[in-house]
Amino acid sequence: MTSTQLRIKAKLCWRPCLHQVPGQLLSKTTPQPVRCELSPIVELNVGGEMYITTLSTLKKHPGSKLAEMFTGQPKLRTDSEGRYFIDRPGTYFKYILEYLRSNQVPTQCVQDVYKEALYYDIEPLIKQLEDSPQIFGELVARKQFLARVPSYNENIELMIRIARAEAVASRQSSVMVCVVRTEEDVAKCHEALNSLDTDKKSVVKFGPWKATPSISDLLDCIKMDVEAKGYNVSIQPHVAEKGFRFKSYDFFYKFVFTWW
């Protein structure tokens, strides 16, 4: 059977059937819609990547969004060749299919496959990926820590806005960051901040927090999350001016954004 025949067979179709009124002889035929079953072989276009698989594979986990797509009348558009189209990254769909076929949990592109597993709502795969070191470390360790750092995400966005505002006609721009781990350091940082020869409003403050990670751990997190947004950034200790009462590395760090 050709691929064209397979695609035609995979579509829902309509055919006339005989309609008989009780107590009467068989009358002339009246067209009635009768739904045909989907072909067991399904062709897919996932974000431009082509796949051929079975209907049973796609419906392996009945509660998933992927299974729902192919339950009853397919809820998907088709491309010009009649393949069912899913508007998702096709590169990672092969890992989804491999899991559905053989229960093999991917060890490559774990973060991206995890996003796709969430989209397709494949609960067993989601749980197994969350037990992997990459996802466990991100969800349970790092994000749980950052949740205890007040206004962390808002401060990341503030840093980026300040850096962009300072980038006019320059290759680099810098943002001063004040990091305080304990409540006791907050007052010291405030006093030190008053001694800085800089615009106080342009200093972004992180902390305090109640968790074991150190200041260097938080700095790594800040750098990681800024770079995840596509920026090239480095960290430098703030150089204190002569007569400055506090060691610069106690509280202040300079994040340097390089634009070209």
PDB file of C-alpha atoms in Angstrom:
ATOM      1  CA  MET A   1       0.000   0.000   0.000  1.00  0.00           C
ATOM      2  CA  THR A   2       1.378   3.406  -0.949  1.00  0.00           C
ATOM      3  CA  SER A   3       1.829   6.300   1.494  1.00  0.00           C
ATOM      4  CA  THR A   4      -0.963   8.183  -0.286  1.00  0.00           C
ATOM      5  CA  GLN A   5      -3.323   5.254   0.274  1.00  0.00           C
ATOM      6  CA  LEU A   6      -2.323   5.122   3.921  1.00  0.00           C
ATOM      7  CA  ARG A   7      -3.093   8.788   4.386  1.00  0.00           C
ATOM      8  CA  ILE A   8      -6.470   8.437   2.714  1.00  0.00           C
ATOM      9  CA  LYS A   9      -7.275   5.458   4.879  1.00  0.00           C
ATOM     10  CA  ALA A  10      -6.248   7.361   7.986  1.00  0.00           C
ATOM     11  CA  LYS A  11      -8.890  10.059   7.408  1.00  0.00           C
ATOM     12  CA  LEU A  12     -12.419   9.903   8.711  1.00  0.00           C
ATOM     13  CA  CYS A  13     -14.747   9.075   5.858  1.00  0.00           C
ATOM     14  CA  TRP A  14     -18.430   9.061   5.051  1.00  0.00           C
ATOM     15  CA  ARG A  15     -20.341   6.389   3.172  1.00  0.00           C
ATOM     16  CA  PRO A  16     -24.025   5.799   2.433  1.00  0.00           C
ATOM     17  CA  CYS A  17     -25.821   3.065   4.378  1.00  0.00           C
ATOM     18  CA  LEU A  18     -29.269   1.456   4.157  1.00  0.00           C
ATOM     19  CA  HIS A  19     -31.884   3.050   6.411  1.00  0.00           C
ATOM     20  CA  GLN A  20     -34.873   0.838   7.377  1.00  0.00           C
ATOM     21  CA  VAL A  21     -37.954   2.096   9.210  1.00  0.00           C
ATOM     22  CA  PRO A  22     -39.337  -0.520  11.658  1.00  0.00           C
ATOM     23  CA  GLY A  23     -42.341  -2.406  10.215  1.00  0.00           C
ATOM     24  CA  GLN A  24     -41.539  -1.469   6.653  1.00  0.00           C
ATOM     25  CA  LEU A  25     -39.720  -3.178   3.874  1.00  0.00           C
ATOM     26  CA  LEU A  26     -36.279  -1.977   3.049  1.00  0.00           C
ATOM     27  CA  SER A  27     -36.647   1.405   1.424  1.00  0.00           C
ATOM     28  CA  LYS A  28     -34.377   3.209  -0.926  1.00  0.00           C
ATOM     29  CA  THR A  29     -31.022   4.077   0.436  1.00  0.00           C
ATOM     30  CA  THR A  30     -30.450   7.283   2.390  1.00  0.00           C
ATOM     31  CA  PRO A  31     -26.926   8.555   2.859  1.00  0.00           C
ATOM     32  CA  GLN A  32     -25.982   8.387   6.527  1.00  0.00           C
ATOM     33  CA  PRO A  33     -22.630   9.391   8.004  1.00  0.00           C
ATOM     34  CA  VAL A  34     -20.650   6.435   9.246  1.00  0.00           C
ATOM     35  CA  ARG A  35     -17.248   7.068  10.770  1.00  0.00           C
ATOM     36  CA  CYS A  36     -14.447   4.807   9.652  1.00  0.00           C
ATOM     37  CA  GLU A  37     -11.685   3.782  11.994  1.00  0.00           C
ATOM     38  CA  LEU A  38      -8.320   5.497  11.746  1.00  0.00           C
ATOM     39  CA  SER A  39      -5.624   3.545  10.009  1.00  0.00           C
ATOM     40  CA  PRO A  40      -3.286   1.750  12.425  1.00  0.00           C
ATOM     41  CA  ILE A  41      -0.409   3.486  10.607  1.00  0.00           C
ATOM     42  CA  VAL A  42      -0.211   7.252  11.106  1.00  0.00           C
ATOM     43  CA  GLU A  43       2.004   9.782   9.349  1.00  0.00           C
ATOM     44  CA  LEU A  44       2.950  12.893  11.324  1.00  0.00           C
ATOM     45  CA  ASN A  45       4.521  16.244  10.600  1.00  0.00           C
ATOM     46  CA  VAL A  46       5.855  17.573  13.901  1.00  0.00           C
ATOM     47  CA  GLY A  47       7.274  21.055  13.394  1.00  0.00           C
ATOM     48  CA  GLY A  48       8.620  20.073   9.974  1.00  0.00           C
ATOM     49  CA  GLU A  49      10.046  16.691  11.070  1.00  0.00           C
ATOM     50  CA  MET A  50       8.296  13.666   9.532  1.00  0.00           C
ATOM     51  CA  TYR A  51       7.424  10.554  11.529  1.00  0.00           C
ATOM     52  CA  ILE A  52       5.546   7.333  10.851  1.00  0.00           C
ATOM     53  CA  THR A  53       4.216   5.391  13.814  1.00  0.00           C
ATOM     54  CA  THR A  54       1.208   3.365  14.889  1.00  0.00           C
ATOM     55  CA  LEU A  55      -2.038   4.605  16.342  1.00  0.00           C
ATOM     56  CA  SER A  56      -1.595   2.303  19.327  1.00  0.00           C
ATOM     57  CA  THR A  57       1.785   3.894  20.100  1.00  0.00           C
ATOM     58  CA  LEU A  58       0.305   7.399  20.099  1.00  0.00           C
ATOM     59  CA  LYS A  59      -2.559   6.266  22.345  1.00  0.00           C
ATOM     60  CA  LYS A  60      -0.425   4.207  24.711  1.00  0.00           C
ATOM     61  CA  HIS A  61      -1.264   6.472  27.672  1.00  0.00           C
ATOM     62  CA  PRO A  62      -5.015   7.177  27.363  1.00  0.00           C
ATOM     63  CA  GLY A  63      -4.991  10.103  29.786  1.00  0.00           C
ATOM     64  CA  SER A  64      -2.360  12.045  27.869  1.00  0.00           C
ATOM     65  CA  LYS A  65      -2.945  14.998  25.565  1.00  0.00           C
ATOM     66  CA  LEU A  66      -1.189  13.087  22.780  1.00  0.00           C
ATOM     67  CA  ALA A  67      -3.653  10.197  23.049  1.00  0.00           C
ATOM     68  CA  GLU A  68      -6.541  12.659  23.116  1.00  0.00           C
ATOM     69  CA  MET A  69      -5.346  14.112  19.801  1.00  0.00           C
ATOM     70  CA  PHE A  70      -6.056  10.759  18.133  1.00  0.00           C
ATOM     71  CA  THR A  71      -9.107   9.621  20.079  1.00  0.00           C
ATOM     72  CA  GLY A  72     -12.294   9.752  18.040  1.00  0.00           C
ATOM     73  CA  GLN A  73     -12.085  12.237  15.224  1.00  0.00           C
ATOM     74  CA  PRO A  74      -8.498  13.570  15.082  1.00  0.00           C
ATOM     75  CA  LYS A  75      -8.278  17.117  16.439  1.00  0.00           C
ATOM     76  CA  LEU A  76      -5.362  18.095  14.209  1.00  0.00           C
ATOM     77  CA  ARG A  77      -4.865  19.893  10.932  1.00  0.00           C
ATOM     78  CA  THR A  78      -3.100  18.195   8.045  1.00  0.00           C
ATOM     79  CA  ASP A  79      -0.274  19.445   5.858  1.00  0.00           C
ATOM     80  CA  SER A  80      -0.301  19.546   2.053  1.00  0.00           C
ATOM     81  CA  GLU A  81       0.603  15.850   1.922  1.00  0.00           C
ATOM     82  CA  GLY A  82      -2.188  14.806   4.271  1.00  0.00           C
ATOM     83  CA  ARG A  83       0.055  14.173   7.277  1.00  0.00           C
ATOM     84  CA  TYR A  84      -1.289  15.161  10.682  1.00  0.00           C
ATOM     85  CA  PHE A  85       0.464  18.341  11.798  1.00  0.00           C
ATOM     86  CA  ILE A  86       1.600  19.093  15.372  1.00  0.00           C
ATOM     87  CA  ASP A  87       3.040  22.563  15.859  1.00  0.00           C
ATOM     88  CA  ARG A  88       5.811  21.600  18.296  1.00  0.00           C
ATOM     89  CA  PRO A  89       9.618  21.170  18.027  1.00  0.00           C
ATOM     90  CA  GLY A  90      10.032  18.075  15.906  1.00  0.00           C
ATOM     91  CA  THR A  91      13.618  17.399  17.019  1.00  0.00           C
ATOM     92  CA  TYR A  92      12.535  16.182  20.450  1.00  0.00           C
ATOM     93  CA  PHE A  93       9.479  14.222  19.344  1.00  0.00           C
ATOM     94  CA  LYS A  94      11.714  11.263  18.482  1.00  0.00           C
ATOM     95  CA  TYR A  95      12.503  10.903  22.186  1.00  0.00           C
ATOM     96  CA  ILE A  96       8.796  10.983  23.011  1.00  0.00           C
ATOM     97  CA  LEU A  97       8.160   8.250  20.429  1.00  0.00           C
ATOM     98  CA  GLU A  98      11.060   6.159  21.694  1.00  0.00           C
ATOM     99  CA  TYR A  99       9.620   6.247  25.189  1.00  0.00           C
ATOM    100  CA  LEU A 100       6.160   5.287  23.936  1.00  0.00           C
ATOM    101  CA  ARG A 101       7.610   2.426  21.909  1.00  0.00           C
ATOM    102  CA  SER A 102      10.064   0.932  24.396  1.00  0.00           C
ATOM    103  CA  ASN A 103       9.697   2.800  27.736  1.00  0.00           C
ATOM    104  CA  GLN A 104      13.228   4.125  27.243  1.00  0.00           C
ATOM    105  CA  VAL A 105      13.758   7.346  29.186  1.00  0.00           C
ATOM    106  CA  PRO A 106      15.949   9.772  27.201  1.00  0.00           C
ATOM    107  CA  THR A 107      19.324  10.793  28.567  1.00  0.00           C
ATOM    108  CA  GLN A 108      19.950  13.475  25.926  1.00  0.00           C
ATOM    109  CA  CYS A 109      18.286  16.913  25.675  1.00  0.00           C
ATOM    110  CA  VAL A 110      16.569  16.116  28.974  1.00  0.00           C
ATOM    111  CA  GLN A 111      15.424  19.674  29.711  1.00  0.00           C
ATOM    112  CA  ASP A 112      13.840  20.056  26.264  1.00  0.00           C
ATOM    113  CA  VAL A 113      12.257  16.591  26.280  1.00  0.00           C
ATOM    114  CA  TYR A 114      10.818  17.381  29.707  1.00  0.00           C
ATOM    115  CA  LYS A 115       9.070  20.457  28.261  1.00  0.00           C
ATOM    116  CA  GLU A 116       7.582  18.307  25.490  1.00  0.00           C
ATOM    117  CA  ALA A 117       6.491  15.612  27.956  1.00  0.00           C
ATOM    118  CA  LEU A 118       4.679  18.336  29.906  1.00  0.00           C
ATOM    119  CA  TYR A 119       3.003  19.593  26.721  1.00  0.00           C
ATOM    120  CA  TYR A 120       1.839  16.121  25.674  1.00  0.00           C
ATOM    121  CA  ASP A 121       0.927  15.404  29.316  1.00  0.00           C
ATOM    122  CA  ILE A 122       2.574  11.973  29.382  1.00  0.00           C
ATOM    123  CA  GLU A 123       2.510  11.518  33.141  1.00  0.00           C
ATOM    124  CA  PRO A 124       4.770   8.424  33.487  1.00  0.00           C
ATOM    125  CA  LEU A 125       7.504  10.062  31.406  1.00  0.00           C
ATOM    126  CA  ILE A 126       7.170  13.332  33.330  1.00  0.00           C
ATOM    127  CA  LYS A 127       7.694  11.541  36.647  1.00  0.00           C
ATOM    128  CA  GLN A 128      10.687   9.562  35.398  1.00  0.00           C
ATOM    129  CA  LEU A 129      12.328  12.670  33.934  1.00  0.00           C
ATOM    130  CA  GLU A 130      11.791  14.528  37.214  1.00  0.00           C
ATOM    131  CA  ASP A 131      13.838  11.815  38.901  1.00  0.00           C
ATOM    132  CA  SER A 132      16.750  12.397  36.508  1.00  0.00           C
ATOM    133  CA  PRO A 133      19.711  14.351  37.934  1.00  0.00           C
ATOM    134  CA  GLN A 134      19.214  17.257  35.516  1.00  0.00           C
ATOM    135  CA  ILE A 135      15.539  17.874  36.285  1.00  0.00           C
ATOM    136  CA  PHE A 136      15.771  16.915  39.961  1.00  0.00           C
ATOM    137  CA  GLY A 137      18.635  19.343  40.494  1.00  0.00           C
ATOM    138  CA  GLU A 138      16.785  22.149  38.725  1.00  0.00           C
ATOM    139  CA  LEU A 139      13.311  21.650  40.223  1.00  0.00           C
ATOM    140  CA  VAL A 140      14.083  20.370  43.707  1.00  0.00           C
ATOM    141  CA  ALA A 141      17.420  21.973  44.523  1.00  0.00           C
ATOM    142  CA  ARG A 142      18.037  25.175  42.550  1.00  0.00           C
ATOM    143  CA  LYS A 143      14.490  26.435  42.100  1.00  0.00           C
ATOM    144  CA  GLN A 144      13.561  25.647  45.683  1.00  0.00           C
ATOM    145  CA  PHE A 145      16.543  27.711  46.780  1.00  0.00           C
ATOM    146  CA  LEU A 146      15.726  30.620  44.469  1.00  0.00           C
ATOM    147  CA  ALA A 147      12.134  30.609  45.712  1.00  0.00           C
ATOM    148  CA  ARG A 148      13.574  31.662  49.080  1.00  0.00           C
ATOM    149  CA  VAL A 149      15.432  34.633  47.625  1.00  0.00           C
ATOM    150  CA  PRO A 150      13.007  37.604  47.722  1.00  0.00           C
ATOM    151  CA  SER A 151      12.063  39.078  44.315  1.00  0.00           C
ATOM    152  CA  TYR A 152      14.678  36.983  42.520  1.00  0.00           C
ATOM    153  CA  ASN A 153      13.001  36.898  39.084  1.00  0.00           C
ATOM    154  CA  GLU A 154      12.010  40.570  39.287  1.00  0.00           C
ATOM    155  CA  ASN A 155      15.620  41.493  40.094  1.00  0.00           C
ATOM    156  CA  ILE A 156      16.893  39.540  37.091  1.00  0.00           C
ATOM    157  CA  GLU A 157      14.576  41.549  34.836  1.00  0.00           C
ATOM    158  CA  LEU A 158      15.645  44.788  36.557  1.00  0.00           C
ATOM    159  CA  MET A 159      19.323  43.975  35.928  1.00  0.00           C
ATOM    160  CA  ILE A 160      18.640  43.447  32.237  1.00  0.00           C
ATOM    161  CA  ARG A 161      16.707  46.716  31.926  1.00  0.00           C
ATOM    162  CA  ILE A 162      19.507  48.670  33.585  1.00  0.00           C
ATOM    163  CA  ALA A 163      22.161  46.991  31.405  1.00  0.00           C
ATOM    164  CA  ARG A 164      20.231  47.751  28.215  1.00  0.00           C
ATOM    165  CA  ALA A 165      19.719  51.369  29.243  1.00  0.00           C
ATOM    166  CA  GLU A 166      23.469  51.756  29.771  1.00  0.00           C
ATOM    167  CA  ALA A 167      24.422  50.113  26.471  1.00  0.00           C
ATOM    168  CA  VAL A 168      24.107  53.169  24.213  1.00  0.00           C
ATOM    169  CA  ALA A 169      27.161  53.512  21.917  1.00  0.00           C
ATOM    170  CA  SER A 170      29.266  51.150  24.034  1.00  0.00           C
ATOM    171  CA  ARG A 171      30.504  47.598  23.770  1.00  0.00           C
ATOM    172  CA  GLN A 172      29.858  46.781  27.408  1.00  0.00           C
ATOM    173  CA  SER A 173      27.582  47.949  30.178  1.00  0.00           C
ATOM    174  CA  SER A 174      27.686  46.988  33.824  1.00  0.00           C
ATOM    175  CA  VAL A 175      25.186  46.556  36.641  1.00  0.00           C
ATOM    176  CA  MET A 176      26.112  46.780  40.309  1.00  0.00           C
ATOM    177  CA  VAL A 177      24.651  43.997  42.435  1.00  0.00           C
ATOM    178  CA  CYS A 178      24.475  43.912  46.218  1.00  0.00           C
ATOM    179  CA  VAL A 179      24.179  40.427  47.709  1.00  0.00           C
ATOM    180  CA  VAL A 180      23.308  39.940  51.376  1.00  0.00           C
ATOM    181  CA  ARG A 181      22.800  36.510  52.832  1.00  0.00           C
ATOM    182  CA  THR A 182      21.637  37.334  56.380  1.00  0.00           C
ATOM    183  CA  GLU A 183      19.416  39.934  58.030  1.00  0.00           C
ATOM    184  CA  GLU A 184      22.478  41.262  59.874  1.00  0.00           C
ATOM    185  CA  ASP A 185      24.160  42.008  56.571  1.00  0.00           C
ATOM    186  CA  VAL A 186      21.219  44.077  55.332  1.00  0.00           C
ATOM    187  CA  ALA A 187      21.993  47.020  57.643  1.00  0.00           C
ATOM    188  CA  LYS A 188      25.711  46.804  56.857  1.00  0.00           C
ATOM    189  CA  CYS A 189      24.982  46.750  53.145  1.00  0.00           C
ATOM    190  CA  HIS A 190      22.722  49.776  53.456  1.00  0.00           C
ATOM    191  CA  GLU A 191      25.468  51.690  55.255  1.00  0.00           C
ATOM    192  CA  ALA A 192      28.057  50.601  52.701  1.00  0.00           C
ATOM    193  CA  LEU A 193      25.716  51.552  49.866  1.00  0.00           C
ATOM    194  CA  ASN A 194      25.560  55.123  51.159  1.00  0.00           C
ATOM    195  CA  SER A 195      29.338  55.276  50.835  1.00  0.00           C
ATOM    196  CA  LEU A 196      29.337  54.180  47.200  1.00  0.00           C
ATOM    197  CA  ASP A 197      30.037  56.745  44.523  1.00  0.00           C
ATOM    198  CA  THR A 198      27.252  55.515  42.280  1.00  0.00           C
ATOM    199  CA  ASP A 199      23.548  55.949  41.623  1.00  0.00           C
ATOM    200  CA  LYS A 200      21.864  54.055  44.460  1.00  0.00           C
ATOM    201  CA  LYS A 201      18.808  53.342  42.292  1.00  0.00           C
ATOM    202  CA  SER A 202      20.947  51.435  39.793  1.00  0.00           C
ATOM    203  CA  VAL A 203      22.164  48.929  42.420  1.00  0.00           C
ATOM    204  CA  VAL A 204      20.149  45.693  42.410  1.00  0.00           C
ATOM    205  CA  LYS A 205      19.919  43.983  45.805  1.00  0.00           C
ATOM    206  CA  PHE A 206      19.521  40.215  46.249  1.00  0.00           C
ATOM    207  CA  GLY A 207      18.731  38.598  49.594  1.00  0.00           C
ATOM    208  CA  PRO A 208      18.657  37.819  52.381  1.00  0.00           C
ATOM    209  CA  TRP A 209      17.677  34.123  52.306  1.00  0.00           C
ATOM    210  CA  LYS A 210      17.360  31.202  54.674  1.00  0.00           C
ATOM    211  CA  ALA A 211      19.002  28.286  52.898  1.00  0.00           C
ATOM    212  CA  THR A 212      22.416  26.636  52.793  1.00  0.00           C
ATOM    213  CA  PRO A 213      23.670  27.898  49.377  1.00  0.00           C
ATOM    214  CA  SER A 214      26.388  30.538  49.606  1.00  0.00           C
ATOM    215  CA  ILE A 215      26.735  33.960  47.991  1.00  0.00           C
ATOM    216  CA  SER A 216      28.860  32.430  45.231  1.00  0.00           C
ATOM    217  CA  ASP A 217      26.060  29.910  44.593  1.00  0.00           C
ATOM    218  CA  LEU A 218      23.573  32.738  44.172  1.00  0.00           C
ATOM    219  CA  LEU A 219      25.942  34.609  41.857  1.00  0.00           C
ATOM    220  CA  ASP A 220      26.215  31.480  39.711  1.00  0.00           C
ATOM    221  CA  CYS A 221      22.416  31.267  39.570  1.00  0.00           C
ATOM    222  CA  ILE A 222      22.111  34.916  38.527  1.00  0.00           C
ATOM    223  CA  LYS A 223      24.691  34.449  35.773  1.00  0.00           C
ATOM    224  CA  MET A 224      23.026  31.228  34.600  1.00  0.00           C
ATOM    225  CA  ASP A 225      19.574  32.789  34.372  1.00  0.00           C
ATOM    226  CA  VAL A 226      20.781  35.966  32.639  1.00  0.00           C
ATOM    227  CA  GLU A 227      22.686  33.870  30.073  1.00  0.00           C
ATOM    228  CA  ALA A 228      19.592  31.681  29.596  1.00  0.00           C
ATOM    229  CA  LYS A 229      17.900  34.813  28.230  1.00  0.00           C
ATOM    230  CA  GLY A 230      20.615  35.121  25.573  1.00  0.00           C
ATOM    231  CA  TYR A 231      22.966  37.674  27.170  1.00  0.00           C
ATOM    232  CA  ASN A 232      26.748  37.446  27.418  1.00  0.00           C
ATOM    233  CA  VAL A 233      27.613  38.339  31.012  1.00  0.00           C
ATOM    234  CA  SER A 234      30.574  38.029  33.377  1.00  0.00           C
ATOM    235  CA  ILE A 235      31.053  38.736  37.079  1.00  0.00           C
ATOM    236  CA  GLN A 236      33.707  41.004  38.549  1.00  0.00           C
ATOM    237  CA  PRO A 237      34.238  41.957  42.194  1.00  0.00           C
ATOM    238  CA  HIS A 238      33.561  45.611  42.835  1.00  0.00           C
ATOM    239  CA  VAL A 239      36.780  47.569  43.352  1.00  0.00           C
ATOM    240  CA  ALA A 240      36.381  49.722  46.441  1.00  0.00           C
ATOM    241  CA  GLU A 241      37.550  53.283  46.470  1.00  0.00           C
ATOM    242  CA  LYS A 242      40.326  54.328  48.809  1.00  0.00           C
ATOM    243  CA  GLY A 243      39.043  54.706  52.355  1.00  0.00           C
ATOM    244  CA  PHE A 244      35.973  52.546  51.734  1.00  0.00           C
ATOM    245  CA  ARG A 245      35.013  51.024  55.099  1.00  0.00           C
ATOM    246  CA  PHE A 246      33.865  47.617  53.880  1.00  0.00           C
ATOM    247  CA  LYS A 247      35.550  45.025  51.725  1.00  0.00           C
ATOM    248  CA  SER A 248      33.952  45.302  48.327  1.00  0.00           C
ATOM    249  CA  TYR A 249      33.576  41.543  47.905  1.00  0.00           C
ATOM    250  CA  ASP A 250      31.516  41.333  51.099  1.00  0.00           C
ATOM    251  CA  PHE A 251      28.442  42.740  49.374  1.00  0.00           C
ATOM    252  CA  PHE A 252      29.043  44.236  45.934  1.00  0.00           C
ATOM    253  CA  TYR A 253      29.643  42.623  42.543  1.00  0.00           C
ATOM    254  CA  LYS A 254      29.671  43.976  39.011  1.00  0.00           C
ATOM    255  CA  PHE A 255      27.870  42.107  36.250  1.00  0.00           C
ATOM    256  CA  VAL A 256      29.351  43.102  32.904  1.00  0.00           C
ATOM    257  CA  PHE A 257      27.158  42.683  29.799  1.00  0.00           C
ATOM    258  CA  THR A 258      29.110  42.417  26.526  1.00  0.00           C
ATOM    259  CA  TRP A 259      27.046  43.414  23.486  1.00  0.00           C
ATOM    260  CA  TRP A 260      29.453  42.875  20.596  1.00  0.00           C
TER     261      TRP A 260
END
